[in-house]
Amino acid sequence: MMDVQTQKIEALIGEMTLEEKIGQLQQCGPSLVGAFEVSFEELLDMMFDGRISQEEFGRLMSTAEKDFHEDDLRAGKIGSYNGVGDALTANRLQKIAVEESRLGIPLLFGYDVIHGFRTVTPIPLAESCAWEPELWQKTARMSAEEATAAGVHMTFAPMVDVAKDARWGRVSEGAGEDTLLNGDYGAAKVRGFQGPDLSQADAMAACLKHFAAYGAGEAGKDYNRVDMSAQRLREEYLPAYKACVDAGARAVMPAFNDLNGVPCTVNEWLLRDVLRDEWGFEGITVSDANAIAECVNHGVTTNRQAAAKEALQAGIDMDMTSNVYAENLAGLIEAGELAVDLLDQAVYRILKLKVELGLFENPYRTDEEKEKRTLVRPENRALAREAATKSMVLLKNDAVLPLNPQQKIAVFGALANDPGQMTGAWAIGAQENDCVSLVQAMDAQEISYAYHPGIVDGIVAKDEINQLAETADVVILAIGEQKEESGEAASKADISLPTIQLELAETLLRTGKPVVAVLFNGRPLAIPTVAEQVPAILEAWHPGIEAGNAILDILYGAVNPSAKLTTTFPFATGQCPLYYDHISTGRPGGKSKFTSKYLDTPLEPVYPFGYGLSYTTFSYSNLQVRTTDDAVRLTVTVTNSGAREGEEIVQCYVQDIVAKRARPVKQLKAYQKVLLQPGESITVEFAVPFEKLGYYDQKMDYTFEAGEFAFFVGGNSRDNLSETIHLSFI
Ligand code: BGC
């Protein structure tokens, strides 16, 4: 028996013309007109390749004259917009859809709310370093409150593409290299975005992306091929997407890349067999921008018409801005080449999401007043600051930090004084005026300092630097990447710091003053010399609008750093992809020549996965491992062996020592953040269910193989206690 909601949707579909049905599948972006005439896709392109900055993009999107193709909207040919992020425009367009189109079906507004909307929080890679699902959920909730107040109904997030290659610019957008963390991060984000009830005005549907394995592009090059075994896909890449589906994500975006030769956009195995049949996903699929049309470039369809046919057959419901469905579906259906049923199913799912969002009852979920009240509220800023302090990783500290207020400070580096850079990649709702740079925060907090950009016209200003450093007790050096150097279409063949920045660092080191390097970057960097020579290093990432305040919280010790890396820091780019959970080889790297290593670079990273320091120290003892009916239970004593209160992220890894398929040398299975007073010890407990200890065998059966398993517990993936036990899984 059909429920009432299904009946209503079916009845509505019954009334729709073919054109109106296809309209529901059409997601359109506004074109800019007037003085600056360019389509939405071209404008995005201009931002991605650096011709315009993110701010300019935002400014143009909010101020330039735009063509929303309103005649098409009236004719019921548009079901959704991408990139409308203000209440005034959203409501104006919604009114046309509801009052002037024949059936009055409300629009769905999608937007990239990746790490905050106006209140920009740290980039996802940074936030993941907090290892804290509650925080991830809270910042997503805050983003949803803001974005929905600006008229947004669906965000193209979370991105849970496991990213093991630091060359790929989009490592900034996910939770790093580990499968478990990406899944936990994504699921928490989904819960935060969507809230307990999607029909509430502040709930925003989550569109998880990019399905699947987008982060595994060959050579770290964006949009590149992904060719991997079915076992690896299942073990390392798919679980994070599955975790988001299980958390209730209402939408899925297939990835740009091909997977073993078949572009994800037309990959029926992925989109139907795995996503719908196996995982029971009932939400909508939205293509990535222009991705259906790009199947022609992939060389898997002869033309746009064939791409439309294959995409619908494979299970793409909504066409993001390629126009391919609008141009071709009617002809294909009329010619009997596509079953209208397939179209109806896609329309059904899209209408169902609109029903769930409450849009039929309340198409206008916001207004300009509400928008004004909601954006960048003081409590949102406070959360952004908390998230930033929890995301910054103290990489090194040779007794330089925390600073004391009596010390005289000199600050060098343009990134210390560039608020607009603090948001990092993919923050299209951001406004530069909201951002606080390090220098601005020092001004606001009345900390006296001397400042110099350090590099002027491409040259290190040695004389000025020496003069200023002379007067200081400590120097702060802001270096790293511009925000345009990570994110989409920002792959790099060299992830070390530019020579000029290294020269700046050397100049400062030569002054003999203690140097604190604050790194701003959207990916792991290869910084072997900085790591060796600079006595204190804080990885600040691109920390969001509260950047400066959060950095000062850490530098002056108001907050004790607790974050740990979720991504490995290589020694050199040539080691990429470098990640902790690699498989054992037959010749593990060692002293003898014929082992798996490089001639010119150490085997190990500079900083391993899970690594990060605190102003206190922690020691581990008494690891005990035992089995119960369905799980391995571990206990360990963690002691705060230092002099101040601090939080430690306790990590639990496993190695299946012998199995028929070679297994990772270590795999994260559980983690816990604990707060300890100086001298305090606590017992931390983990339970690792047996079901997490299997693997896919050669026949793709998920297998449990009895034998020795090593368990490791510690404060990072390298330094830990370990115990080996025999598991028979009976
Ligand atoms: C990106 C997506 C994003 C989309 C919409 C694409 O270029 O790959 O992650 O959601 O644009 O703006």
XYZ file of C-alpha atoms and ligand atoms in Angstrom:
742
model
C 0.000 0.000 0.000
C 1.288 3.416 -0.950
C 1.536 5.953 1.867
C -0.107 9.347 1.518
C 3.107 11.121 0.656
C 3.927 8.668 -2.118
C 0.396 8.981 -3.480
C 0.683 12.762 -3.556
C 3.978 12.676 -5.385
C 2.728 10.060 -7.835
C -0.360 12.158 -8.483
C 1.763 15.206 -9.143
C 3.970 13.256 -11.545
C 0.770 12.143 -13.265
C -0.051 15.749 -13.993
C 3.357 16.703 -15.325
C 4.247 17.088 -18.973
C 7.415 15.495 -20.253
C 9.049 18.915 -20.297
C 8.084 19.641 -16.704
C 9.462 16.304 -15.587
C 12.770 16.978 -17.280
C 12.714 20.441 -15.706
C 12.843 18.889 -12.247
C 16.137 17.212 -13.193
C 17.658 20.457 -14.370
C 19.987 22.247 -11.967
C 20.929 25.576 -13.364
C 23.498 28.189 -12.400
C 22.947 31.884 -13.066
C 24.816 33.488 -15.960
C 26.316 36.900 -15.374
C 25.145 39.549 -17.815
C 25.725 43.235 -18.396
C 29.276 44.505 -18.070
C 30.652 41.105 -17.075
C 29.060 38.577 -19.377
C 29.935 35.026 -18.466
C 28.155 31.772 -17.671
C 28.156 30.333 -14.156
C 30.439 27.483 -15.236
C 32.930 29.869 -16.820
C 32.888 32.001 -13.721
C 33.613 28.963 -11.531
C 36.404 28.081 -13.901
C 37.866 31.557 -13.597
C 37.936 31.217 -9.837
C 39.507 27.782 -9.944
C 42.284 28.737 -12.301
C 43.026 31.915 -10.372
C 41.858 34.517 -12.910
C 39.544 35.873 -10.231
C 39.836 35.403 -6.488
C 37.260 33.710 -4.317
C 36.242 37.146 -2.999
C 35.737 38.451 -6.524
C 33.664 35.397 -7.308
C 31.543 36.038 -4.214
C 31.266 39.728 -5.007
C 30.223 39.092 -8.602
C 27.743 36.470 -7.517
C 26.124 38.873 -5.114
C 26.375 42.128 -7.048
C 26.686 41.536 -10.796
C 23.607 41.529 -12.958
C 22.502 37.942 -13.428
C 20.338 35.994 -15.762
C 18.468 33.256 -13.898
C 16.741 32.095 -17.054
C 13.432 33.130 -15.564
C 11.356 32.307 -18.620
C 12.533 28.731 -18.326
C 11.676 28.830 -14.638
C 8.145 30.008 -15.408
C 7.809 27.260 -17.976
C 8.693 24.650 -15.339
C 12.029 23.856 -16.961
C 14.212 24.422 -13.897
C 13.966 22.370 -10.707
C 17.015 23.593 -8.864
C 19.726 26.268 -8.773
C 23.347 25.979 -7.826
C 25.075 28.978 -6.307
C 22.184 31.147 -5.088
C 23.178 32.054 -1.548
C 21.084 35.020 -0.468
C 17.552 35.160 0.850
C 16.393 37.983 -1.402
C 17.278 36.226 -4.660
C 16.222 32.799 -3.421
C 12.796 34.034 -2.403
C 12.334 36.021 -5.590
C 13.065 32.963 -7.712
C 11.020 30.730 -5.451
C 8.046 33.028 -5.872
C 8.269 32.677 -9.639
C 8.428 28.887 -9.352
C 5.554 28.663 -6.887
C 3.268 31.361 -8.244
C 4.020 31.594 -11.918
C 4.844 28.094 -13.080
C 1.916 25.869 -14.063
C 2.254 23.347 -11.239
C 3.901 25.603 -8.666
C 6.583 23.099 -7.726
C 9.107 24.752 -5.386
C 12.776 25.083 -6.276
C 15.641 23.375 -4.499
C 18.651 25.624 -3.881
C 22.040 23.868 -3.728
C 25.269 25.550 -2.613
C 28.810 24.593 -1.672
C 28.781 25.009 2.093
C 32.023 23.177 2.665
C 33.448 24.583 5.890
C 31.014 27.171 7.080
C 28.872 29.597 5.138
C 29.640 33.199 6.197
C 31.226 32.088 9.455
C 34.003 30.165 7.795
C 35.497 27.470 9.994
C 38.850 25.724 9.376
C 39.219 23.788 6.143
C 37.945 20.228 6.565
C 41.441 18.730 6.610
C 42.263 21.001 9.535
C 39.038 20.353 11.391
C 39.545 16.630 11.041
C 42.738 17.034 13.101
C 40.502 17.627 16.116
C 39.453 13.951 15.992
C 36.146 15.052 17.504
C 32.809 14.015 15.953
C 30.817 16.270 18.315
C 32.734 19.304 17.056
C 32.272 18.270 13.417
C 28.540 17.969 14.002
C 28.329 21.318 15.797
C 30.132 23.293 13.087
C 27.961 21.640 10.429
C 24.846 22.605 12.398
C 26.026 26.196 12.606
C 26.770 26.207 8.856
C 23.291 24.874 8.166
C 21.671 27.552 10.318
C 23.499 30.250 8.413
C 23.141 28.793 4.931
C 19.438 28.023 5.300
C 18.885 31.572 6.545
C 20.419 32.648 3.227
C 17.975 30.445 1.307
C 20.065 27.294 0.815
C 18.369 23.869 0.993
C 21.177 21.482 0.170
C 24.934 21.585 0.577
C 27.400 19.760 -1.657
C 29.161 18.300 1.355
C 30.570 16.406 3.134
C 33.448 15.361 0.921
C 34.746 12.069 2.254
C 37.237 11.183 -0.443
C 40.038 9.383 1.369
C 43.117 11.312 0.227
C 46.515 9.701 0.487
C 48.350 11.852 -2.022
C 49.430 15.291 -0.828
C 49.857 16.490 -4.399
C 46.090 16.488 -4.871
C 44.730 19.969 -4.070
C 41.483 18.627 -2.728
C 43.100 16.956 0.272
C 42.059 20.230 1.911
C 38.364 19.361 1.564
C 38.216 16.013 3.329
C 39.262 14.390 6.575
C 42.670 13.179 5.455
C 44.108 9.815 4.576
C 42.270 7.473 6.888
C 39.091 5.548 6.124
C 37.641 5.455 9.630
C 38.171 9.169 10.226
C 36.600 10.132 6.906
C 33.564 8.017 7.708
C 33.181 9.408 11.240
C 33.767 12.939 10.026
C 31.267 12.592 7.169
C 28.572 10.975 9.284
C 28.883 13.704 11.926
C 28.650 16.385 9.239
C 25.549 14.768 7.748
C 23.869 14.737 11.162
C 24.855 18.344 11.734
C 23.723 19.641 8.349
C 20.440 17.798 8.306
C 19.526 18.110 11.980
C 16.897 15.854 13.551
C 14.111 16.801 11.131
C 14.702 17.821 7.533
C 11.447 19.756 7.350
C 12.701 22.312 9.889
C 13.607 25.626 8.280
C 17.212 25.362 9.478
C 17.836 21.845 8.178
C 19.896 21.419 5.029
C 20.133 18.234 2.980
C 23.658 16.827 2.719
C 24.996 15.756 -0.660
C 27.989 13.551 0.066
C 30.728 13.474 -2.501
C 32.552 12.504 -4.658
C 31.403 8.958 -5.177
C 33.805 7.178 -5.530
C 37.517 7.241 -4.858
C 38.028 10.718 -6.323
C 40.987 11.126 -3.968
C 42.890 8.281 -5.584
C 43.509 9.980 -8.931
C 46.746 8.811 -10.485
C 49.774 10.971 -9.602
C 47.647 13.230 -7.422
C 46.374 14.999 -10.522
C 42.838 16.325 -10.290
C 40.154 14.575 -12.357
C 42.642 11.850 -13.262
C 41.930 8.148 -13.720
C 41.384 5.884 -10.747
C 42.341 2.306 -11.297
C 42.241 0.062 -8.254
C 41.364 -3.417 -7.123
C 37.833 -4.121 -6.011
C 39.271 -5.198 -2.648
C 41.034 -1.920 -2.046
C 37.984 0.051 -3.119
C 35.817 -1.849 -0.645
C 38.267 -1.745 2.226
C 39.717 1.752 2.003
C 37.466 3.989 -0.077
C 33.813 2.931 -0.023
C 33.311 2.697 3.771
C 33.430 6.470 4.277
C 30.659 7.079 1.719
C 28.674 4.222 3.219
C 28.984 5.797 6.678
C 27.381 8.978 5.298
C 24.587 7.036 3.601
C 23.966 5.217 6.875
C 23.860 8.563 8.665
C 20.962 9.502 6.391
C 22.559 11.732 3.731
C 19.800 12.624 1.268
C 21.983 13.125 -1.780
C 25.086 11.713 -3.425
C 27.353 13.326 -6.001
C 29.289 10.964 -8.254
C 32.913 11.852 -8.854
C 34.422 13.395 -11.992
C 36.949 10.583 -12.391
C 36.578 7.250 -14.067
C 36.759 4.176 -11.887
C 38.562 1.353 -13.613
C 37.717 2.958 -16.936
C 34.070 3.850 -16.390
C 33.356 7.477 -15.414
C 31.497 7.519 -12.098
C 28.799 9.664 -13.716
C 27.701 6.777 -15.934
C 28.836 3.960 -13.675
C 25.785 1.798 -13.238
C 27.602 -0.613 -10.984
C 28.437 2.179 -8.535
C 25.210 4.144 -8.757
C 22.721 1.323 -8.877
C 24.278 -1.947 -7.736
C 26.307 -0.592 -4.847
C 24.573 2.622 -3.853
C 20.942 1.679 -4.258
C 20.706 -2.099 -4.213
C 23.418 -2.902 -1.724
C 23.325 0.136 0.550
C 19.614 0.891 0.187
C 20.136 4.571 -0.642
C 16.813 6.245 -1.456
C 17.872 9.859 -1.895
C 18.833 11.742 -5.039
C 22.008 11.665 -7.077
C 23.342 14.948 -8.454
C 26.004 14.921 -11.146
C 29.108 16.979 -10.536
C 29.239 20.264 -12.466
C 29.047 19.618 -16.191
C 30.097 16.002 -15.575
C 27.440 14.403 -17.788
C 28.653 16.381 -20.786
C 32.238 15.448 -19.951
C 31.528 11.794 -20.649
C 32.148 12.769 -24.255
C 35.674 13.910 -23.291
C 36.218 10.673 -21.406
C 35.561 9.003 -24.722
C 32.838 6.734 -23.395
C 29.913 8.328 -25.203
C 29.843 9.575 -28.762
C 27.979 12.812 -28.058
C 25.938 14.733 -25.498
C 22.777 12.849 -26.385
C 24.416 9.500 -25.698
C 25.811 10.927 -22.453
C 22.296 11.936 -21.364
C 21.006 8.465 -22.087
C 23.789 6.694 -20.241
C 23.677 8.995 -17.255
C 19.952 8.507 -16.691
C 20.297 4.790 -17.186
C 23.191 4.658 -14.758
C 21.121 6.484 -12.171
C 21.936 10.222 -12.239
C 18.836 12.085 -11.147
C 19.898 15.701 -11.361
C 22.052 17.275 -14.046
C 24.263 19.913 -12.481
C 24.644 22.691 -15.018
C 25.572 20.701 -18.129
C 22.149 21.178 -19.760
C 22.519 17.782 -21.333
C 19.296 16.384 -19.879
C 17.308 19.459 -20.893
C 18.591 19.216 -24.435
C 18.220 15.487 -24.974
C 15.908 13.546 -22.681
C 12.634 14.423 -24.420
C 13.962 13.333 -27.806
C 15.359 10.108 -26.395
C 12.096 9.237 -24.667
C 9.937 10.153 -27.654
C 12.152 8.016 -29.891
C 11.660 5.081 -27.505
C 15.355 4.987 -26.636
C 14.781 5.654 -22.966
C 11.917 4.401 -20.809
C 9.831 7.191 -19.333
C 9.778 5.128 -16.137
C 13.423 5.917 -15.580
C 12.661 9.604 -15.809
C 9.687 9.241 -13.471
C 11.831 7.529 -10.876
C 14.328 10.385 -10.919
C 11.517 12.960 -10.716
C 9.970 11.023 -7.849
C 13.165 11.113 -5.828
C 13.677 14.828 -6.403
C 10.093 15.669 -5.460
C 10.368 13.455 -2.414
C 13.371 15.453 -1.228
C 11.428 18.665 -1.746
C 8.564 17.200 0.282
C 10.937 16.113 3.040
C 12.438 19.580 3.184
C 8.937 20.898 3.740
C 9.136 23.058 0.631
C 5.606 22.380 -0.553
C 4.206 23.709 2.745
C 6.831 26.370 3.275
C 8.691 27.251 0.075
C 10.169 30.369 1.698
C 12.042 29.123 4.693
C 13.730 32.432 5.368
C 13.687 36.150 4.751
C 16.261 38.910 4.721
C 15.658 39.803 8.360
C 16.303 36.274 9.480
C 19.366 36.120 7.255
C 20.799 39.261 8.846
C 20.151 37.996 12.392
C 21.699 34.617 11.724
C 24.948 35.271 9.868
C 28.193 35.648 11.823
C 26.527 35.787 15.219
C 28.959 36.167 18.135
C 28.325 32.559 19.158
C 29.134 31.431 15.600
C 32.418 33.287 15.770
C 33.130 31.684 19.125
C 32.553 28.244 17.632
C 34.768 29.052 14.646
C 37.504 30.086 17.078
C 37.096 26.950 19.155
C 37.197 24.794 16.007
C 40.325 26.582 14.822
C 42.188 26.110 18.098
C 41.178 22.456 18.132
C 42.480 22.051 14.557
C 45.952 23.555 14.883
C 48.702 21.012 15.251
C 51.793 21.815 17.279
C 54.472 20.074 15.231
C 57.552 21.122 17.146
C 58.352 23.028 20.301
C 61.884 23.312 21.610
C 60.868 25.213 24.708
C 59.793 28.321 22.787
C 56.028 28.123 23.275
C 53.843 29.204 24.891
C 54.979 32.796 24.597
C 54.758 35.048 27.578
C 53.183 38.482 27.371
C 56.424 40.195 28.394
C 58.307 39.002 25.327
C 58.801 41.444 22.469
C 57.488 40.031 19.220
C 58.363 40.627 15.588
C 56.097 39.103 12.961
C 57.178 38.354 9.388
C 55.396 37.035 6.331
C 52.516 38.314 4.207
C 50.197 35.563 5.413
C 50.253 37.075 8.896
C 48.577 40.158 7.513
C 46.184 38.890 4.873
C 42.710 38.282 6.307
C 41.214 37.177 2.975
C 43.654 34.283 2.790
C 42.525 32.802 6.083
C 39.407 31.092 4.764
C 41.250 28.636 2.521
C 39.753 27.004 -0.524
C 36.030 26.606 -1.124
C 34.570 29.299 1.026
C 32.340 31.016 -1.498
C 30.017 32.481 1.121
C 32.964 34.161 2.870
C 33.522 37.889 3.220
C 36.994 39.221 3.756
C 35.747 41.806 6.252
C 34.723 39.040 8.615
C 38.222 37.556 8.741
C 40.804 38.289 11.404
C 44.470 37.940 10.477
C 47.202 37.345 13.037
C 48.320 40.965 12.907
C 44.749 42.251 13.267
C 44.195 39.992 16.252
C 47.373 41.314 17.878
C 46.107 44.840 17.355
C 42.700 44.010 18.774
C 44.228 42.271 21.782
C 46.693 45.132 22.284
C 49.746 42.952 21.937
C 52.587 45.134 20.744
C 54.646 43.816 17.880
C 56.692 44.836 14.896
C 55.559 43.568 11.506
C 57.172 43.202 8.116
C 56.036 41.069 5.155
C 59.602 39.800 4.869
C 59.473 39.459 1.093
C 59.077 42.574 -1.016
C 58.839 42.384 -4.805
C 60.056 38.796 -4.743
C 63.143 39.597 -2.651
C 63.835 38.844 1.008
C 64.207 42.209 2.729
C 67.248 41.190 4.768
C 68.226 44.571 6.196
C 64.778 45.453 7.470
C 64.358 41.961 8.843
C 67.605 42.127 10.750
C 66.735 45.524 12.158
C 63.309 44.472 13.350
C 64.415 41.097 14.656
C 67.143 42.837 16.655
C 64.488 44.468 18.845
C 62.506 41.271 19.400
C 62.750 38.421 21.903
C 60.887 36.022 19.624
C 60.070 36.139 15.925
C 56.955 34.710 14.329
C 57.260 33.596 10.745
C 54.058 33.138 8.728
C 54.678 30.935 5.704
C 52.886 28.351 3.574
C 50.379 28.419 0.766
C 47.901 30.880 -0.641
C 44.373 29.550 -0.462
C 44.298 29.202 -4.263
C 47.100 26.635 -3.981
C 44.773 23.969 -2.625
C 41.209 22.937 -3.334
C 39.816 22.006 -6.726
C 42.094 22.072 -9.758
C 45.077 22.831 -7.519
C 47.273 19.753 -7.788
C 51.010 20.289 -7.387
C 54.038 18.430 -8.622
C 56.082 19.957 -5.806
C 54.708 20.310 -2.301
C 57.786 21.826 -0.714
C 57.902 25.485 0.286
C 59.024 27.954 -2.385
C 62.734 28.824 -2.237
C 61.974 32.423 -1.357
C 60.090 31.367 1.778
C 62.941 29.081 2.780
C 65.305 31.984 2.298
C 63.111 34.100 4.543
C 63.195 31.370 7.186
C 66.996 31.131 6.930
C 67.365 34.895 7.281
C 65.332 34.812 10.468
C 67.169 31.808 11.858
C 70.459 33.614 11.267
C 69.345 36.444 13.553
C 69.744 33.984 16.412
C 66.303 34.812 17.806
C 63.937 31.961 18.589
C 61.659 31.482 15.578
C 58.079 30.270 15.673
C 56.886 29.170 12.240
C 53.131 29.389 11.733
C 52.166 27.386 8.671
C 49.120 28.252 6.586
C 48.395 25.584 4.032
C 45.695 23.367 2.586
C 47.711 20.179 2.248
C 50.644 18.460 3.934
C 53.893 20.178 2.988
C 57.343 18.681 2.545
C 59.277 20.788 5.062
C 62.344 18.792 6.132
C 64.635 21.780 6.703
C 62.056 23.877 8.512
C 61.290 20.858 10.693
C 64.946 20.430 11.488
C 66.005 24.007 12.013
C 63.046 26.042 13.243
C 62.580 25.499 16.981
C 58.776 25.846 17.093
C 56.226 25.039 14.393
C 52.482 25.483 14.559
C 50.440 24.021 11.719
C 47.568 26.509 11.529
C 46.195 25.342 8.141
C 43.699 27.781 6.650
C 41.883 28.341 9.924
C 38.782 30.332 8.914
C 37.533 33.755 9.939
C 38.814 33.579 13.522
C 42.335 32.698 12.361
C 44.307 35.381 14.188
C 42.517 35.003 17.508
C 42.818 31.228 17.452
C 46.537 31.389 16.658
C 47.100 33.737 19.586
C 45.080 31.429 21.853
C 47.600 28.719 21.076
C 50.781 30.795 20.898
C 50.153 32.419 24.278
C 48.854 29.218 25.835
C 45.271 30.276 26.598
C 44.460 27.033 24.819
C 46.705 24.013 25.076
C 47.055 22.484 21.580
C 45.585 19.012 21.214
C 45.173 18.392 17.463
C 46.864 15.500 15.701
C 47.621 15.134 12.014
C 45.147 13.202 9.906
C 47.555 13.284 7.018
C 51.210 12.288 6.741
C 53.848 14.996 6.172
C 56.320 13.606 3.630
C 59.996 14.382 3.503
C 59.863 15.005 -0.250
C 57.174 15.175 -2.914
C 58.589 12.088 -4.592
C 57.394 9.956 -1.683
C 53.756 10.761 -2.522
C 51.472 8.998 -2.022
C 52.825 8.467 1.479
C 50.434 7.197 4.129
C 50.618 5.236 7.348
C 48.396 2.257 6.469
C 50.476 0.912 3.627
C 50.730 -2.772 2.844
C 53.747 -4.864 3.850
C 56.058 -5.536 0.932
C 58.308 -8.547 0.461
C 61.298 -6.301 1.059
C 60.405 -3.763 3.704
C 62.706 -0.737 3.594
C 65.852 -1.156 5.667
C 69.607 -0.802 5.642
C 70.372 -3.359 2.979
C 70.317 -2.189 -0.617
C 67.658 -4.411 -2.095
C 64.754 -3.172 -0.023
C 61.758 -1.015 -0.809
C 63.044 2.539 -0.432
C 64.503 5.571 -2.196
C 68.182 6.286 -2.752
C 67.847 9.988 -2.130
C 65.117 10.385 0.489
C 64.416 8.808 3.858
C 61.729 6.191 3.954
C 59.907 7.771 6.864
C 57.797 10.912 6.806
C 58.821 14.079 8.604
C 55.660 13.889 10.724
C 53.598 10.713 10.833
C 49.834 10.333 10.770
C 48.296 10.920 14.178
C 51.169 13.111 15.354
C 50.828 16.342 17.320
C 52.267 17.874 20.494
C 50.802 19.573 23.525
C 52.212 21.962 26.138
C 52.068 19.021 28.476
C 53.274 15.453 27.895
C 51.498 12.134 28.074
C 52.830 8.692 28.850
C 51.289 5.339 28.113
C 51.562 2.156 30.176
C 49.938 -1.125 31.000
C 48.336 -2.049 27.666
C 46.073 -5.057 28.105
C 44.323 -6.861 25.298
C 41.713 -9.582 25.679
C 38.875 -11.017 23.671
C 35.205 -11.285 24.521
C 32.454 -12.937 22.470
C 32.392 -10.423 19.676
C 35.208 -7.959 20.174
C 38.755 -7.352 21.202
C 38.849 -5.218 24.327
C 41.818 -3.081 25.158
C 42.711 -1.019 28.186
C 45.645 1.315 28.581
C 46.751 3.742 31.239
C 47.339 7.267 29.996
C 49.096 9.705 32.300
C 49.527 13.438 32.019
C 53.227 13.516 32.829
C 53.618 17.257 32.333
C 52.752 20.363 34.242
C 49.473 21.551 32.775
C 46.017 20.344 31.930
C 45.775 18.920 28.447
C 43.785 16.813 26.027
C 45.279 13.740 24.432
C 43.948 11.865 21.418
C 44.504 8.206 22.212
C 44.715 6.059 19.092
C 44.237 2.336 18.618
C 45.645 0.541 15.582
C 45.674 -3.069 14.459
C 47.757 -5.250 12.181
C 46.604 -8.609 10.914
C 50.089 -10.099 10.931
C 49.532 -13.010 8.570
C 46.713 -13.297 6.038
C 46.335 -14.670 2.540
C 46.131 -11.133 1.175
C 48.866 -8.775 2.385
C 47.431 -6.464 5.038
C 48.290 -2.911 6.106
C 51.121 -2.546 8.598
C 48.709 -0.641 10.818
C 45.098 0.458 10.561
C 43.262 2.876 12.812
C 40.348 1.135 14.510
C 39.363 3.474 17.339
C 40.299 6.734 19.052
C 39.316 8.770 22.061
C 40.061 12.275 23.228
C 40.663 12.548 26.959
C 41.248 15.514 29.256
C 43.828 15.035 31.996
C 45.035 17.209 34.855
C 48.775 17.307 35.562
C 49.826 14.036 37.160
C 46.437 12.428 36.527
C 46.199 8.902 35.101
C 43.151 7.304 33.562
C 42.309 3.993 32.006
C 41.157 4.313 28.417
C 39.119 1.433 27.017
C 38.553 0.417 23.431
C 36.398 -2.310 21.959
C 37.240 -3.370 18.416
C 34.413 -5.568 17.097
C 35.523 -8.726 15.287
C 33.550 -7.598 12.246
C 36.113 -4.811 11.778
C 38.958 -7.293 11.554
C 38.120 -9.068 8.309
C 39.190 -8.365 4.762
C 38.091 -9.075 1.188
C 39.720 -12.188 -0.158
C 40.541 -12.877 -3.770
C 36.984 -13.926 -4.505
C 35.690 -10.725 -2.902
C 34.256 -12.564 0.090
C 34.633 -10.700 3.373
C 36.759 -13.129 5.337
C 37.951 -13.548 8.894
C 41.218 -15.356 9.043
C 42.311 -16.768 12.356
C 45.827 -15.920 13.491
C 48.028 -13.378 15.201
C 46.866 -9.765 15.406
C 49.002 -6.976 16.797
C 47.261 -4.110 18.590
C 48.971 -0.759 19.021
C 47.891 2.058 21.308
C 49.559 5.442 21.562
C 49.525 9.141 20.798
C 50.376 8.744 17.096
C 50.741 6.054 14.458
C 54.487 5.627 15.022
C 55.118 5.609 18.755
C 52.942 3.187 20.611
C 52.663 0.241 22.934
C 51.771 -3.056 21.346
C 50.438 -6.470 22.253
C 49.863 -9.433 20.012
C 47.046 -11.918 20.500
C 45.737 -14.913 18.654
C 42.217 -14.568 17.305
C 40.196 -17.560 16.230
C 36.913 -15.643 15.657
C 34.827 -18.425 17.134
C 33.127 20.371 -7.648
C 32.089 19.956 -6.629
C 31.164 21.106 -6.318
C 30.559 21.564 -7.620
C 29.455 22.584 -7.462
C 32.525 21.076 -8.833
O 33.486 21.635 -9.648
O 33.851 19.225 -8.033
O 32.721 19.490 -5.464
O 30.203 20.726 -5.392
O 31.587 22.050 -8.455
O 29.809 23.841 -7.290
